Backbone as numpy.savetxt, mean C-alpha at the origin, in Angstrom:
# Nx Ny Nz CAx CAy CAz Cx Cy Cz
-11.42 -5.61 -7.24 -10.64 -6.55 -6.89 -10.68 -8.08 -7.10
-12.14 -7.86 -7.09 -12.20 -9.48 -6.69 -12.31 -10.58 -8.22
-12.07 -9.57 -8.71 -11.14 -11.02 -10.17 -9.39 -10.80 -10.26
-9.17 -10.45 -9.40 -7.83 -9.89 -9.80 -6.68 -11.38 -9.17
-5.65 -11.90 -9.42 -5.15 -12.70 -8.86 -4.14 -12.52 -7.99
-4.54 -13.49 -7.19 -3.35 -13.07 -5.85 -2.08 -12.94 -5.50
-1.60 -11.90 -5.05 -0.11 -12.16 -5.27 0.94 -12.89 -4.39
2.18 -13.44 -4.39 2.75 -14.28 -4.14 3.62 -13.24 -2.50
3.96 -12.07 -2.68 4.31 -11.50 -1.58 3.59 -10.25 -1.66
3.55 -9.71 -0.04 2.78 -8.73 -0.20 3.25 -7.29 -0.90
4.38 -7.45 -1.12 5.32 -6.57 -1.86 5.81 -6.61 -2.86
6.63 -5.79 -3.99 7.35 -6.14 -4.61 8.55 -6.04 -4.24
9.43 -6.84 -4.07 11.04 -6.32 -4.01 11.70 -5.81 -4.34
11.67 -5.31 -5.31 12.59 -4.63 -6.61 11.23 -3.15 -6.66
10.37 -2.81 -6.03 9.80 -1.74 -5.98 10.35 -0.47 -5.18
10.60 0.62 -5.62 11.06 1.26 -4.90 10.15 2.92 -4.88
9.72 3.50 -3.38 9.44 4.20 -3.59 9.67 5.32 -2.56
9.64 6.21 -3.28 10.26 7.49 -2.90 8.91 8.82 -2.52
9.76 9.66 -1.82 8.70 10.71 -1.86 7.86 11.51 -3.14
8.99 11.38 -3.82 8.40 12.11 -5.16 6.99 11.09 -6.21
6.82 10.83 -7.06 6.12 10.51 -7.53 5.55 11.34 -9.18
4.71 10.27 -9.80 4.13 10.86 -11.25 2.88 11.61 -11.03
2.37 10.96 -10.64 0.76 11.55 -10.63 -0.04 11.78 -8.70
-0.19 12.55 -8.58 -0.65 12.64 -7.25 -1.73 12.02 -6.91
-2.22 11.16 -6.07 -3.86 10.63 -5.73 -4.71 11.19 -4.56
-5.83 10.98 -4.59 -6.87 10.83 -3.65 -5.79 10.48 -2.09
-5.04 12.02 -1.58 -5.16 11.70 0.10 -5.99 11.15 0.94
-7.18 11.78 0.89 -8.16 11.08 2.00 -8.57 9.26 1.37
-8.38 8.93 0.33 -9.01 7.39 0.10 -7.58 6.74 0.57
-5.90 7.35 0.10 -4.95 6.87 0.35 -5.32 6.18 1.54
-5.30 7.75 2.40 -5.24 7.44 3.94 -5.85 6.25 4.84
-7.64 6.62 4.23 -8.44 5.65 4.44 -7.85 3.81 4.24
-7.86 3.34 2.65 -7.23 1.88 2.48 -5.80 1.89 3.64
-5.10 2.68 3.80 -3.80 2.03 5.00 -4.49 2.52 6.39
-4.94 2.96 6.38 -5.49 3.20 7.93 -6.39 1.09 8.29
-7.14 1.02 6.73 -7.92 -0.55 7.02 -6.94 -1.37 6.79
-5.45 -1.51 5.85 -4.59 -2.29 6.09 -4.01 -2.04 8.04
-3.75 -0.98 8.27 -3.22 -1.15 9.61 -3.69 -2.18 10.73
-5.49 -2.14 10.69 -6.00 -2.75 11.80 -6.14 -4.40 11.09
-5.86 -4.43 9.60 -5.36 -5.93 9.39 -4.29 -6.54 9.64
-3.49 -5.92 9.35 -1.93 -6.39 9.37 -1.83 -6.74 11.54
-3.12 -6.43 11.97 -3.61 -7.35 13.77 -3.25 -8.53 13.59
-4.03 -9.16 12.42 -4.49 -10.43 11.77 -3.93 -11.29 10.99
-2.88 -10.28 10.18 -1.99 -10.49 9.84 -0.51 -10.22 9.44
0.64 -11.02 10.41 1.42 -10.00 10.91 2.69 -9.97 9.63
2.23 -11.13 8.61 3.15 -10.98 7.56 3.08 -10.06 6.72
2.09 -9.51 7.23 1.76 -7.83 5.97 2.08 -7.02 6.93
2.65 -6.62 8.19 3.42 -5.44 8.86 4.10 -4.66 8.11
5.10 -5.61 7.78 6.61 -4.35 6.85 5.99 -3.66 5.97
5.36 -4.19 5.13 5.07 -3.65 3.98 3.82 -2.90 4.26
2.62 -2.97 4.96 1.58 -1.98 5.89 2.98 -0.60 6.29
3.94 -1.05 6.75 4.61 -0.14 7.47 5.44 1.27 6.42
5.51 0.24 5.70 6.55 0.81 4.28 5.69 2.11 3.70
4.02 1.52 3.14 3.48 2.50 2.35 2.88 3.63 3.74
2.75 2.95 4.73 2.20 4.20 5.55 3.10 5.52 5.84
3.82 5.46 5.09 5.10 6.47 5.57 4.69 7.15 4.72
3.89 7.26 3.11 3.57 8.20 2.58 2.20 8.76 2.63
1.77 8.63 3.75 0.11 9.27 3.79 -0.73 10.68 3.21
0.95 11.90 3.84 0.74 12.95 3.81 0.85 13.46 2.24
1.31 12.56 1.14 1.81 13.32 0.45 1.40 11.65 -0.73
0.29 11.02 -0.49 0.44 9.89 -2.02 1.25 10.03 -3.38
1.52 9.28 -4.11 1.48 9.17 -5.47 0.99 7.59 -6.31
0.70 8.18 -7.58 0.53 6.41 -7.85 1.18 5.43 -8.26
2.28 5.46 -7.43 3.48 3.86 -7.43 2.84 3.86 -5.92
2.50 4.86 -4.97 1.89 4.03 -3.60 0.91 3.53 -3.62
-0.01 4.38 -4.39 -1.39 3.03 -4.21 -1.00 2.27 -5.05
-0.28 1.62 -5.75 -0.47 0.66 -6.50 0.41 -0.49 -5.42
1.21 -0.03 -4.89 1.72 -0.81 -3.34 0.77 -0.86 -2.76
0.03 -0.29 -2.07 -1.19 -0.49 -1.38 -2.15 -1.43 -1.99
-2.79 -1.46 -3.21 -3.41 -2.15 -4.01 -2.65 -4.12 -3.83
-1.16 -3.32 -4.31 -0.54 -4.46 -4.02 -1.07 -6.09 -2.94
-0.82 -5.08 -1.63 -1.27 -5.71 0.10 -1.92 -6.25 -0.69
-3.26 -5.28 -0.51 -4.35 -5.75 -0.69 -4.57 -7.19 -1.36
-4.33 -7.35 -2.17 -4.54 -8.96 -3.50 -3.66 -9.72 -2.63
């Protein structure tokens, strides 16, 4: 992530996040990343909506959800 370009918005406005996805990802890793984003959203209120959206999928995350988390981190 140190060499990635920053994103203009914290979430892609055309992204469709559903309960089902293509490839399941590690739930523990996803939960840790979302937990860190929740902590950071106290200091970055502009990312609060995006963090709220991705936190809805902590019980069964898929690759699309993890990509949305990485975009918020950028």
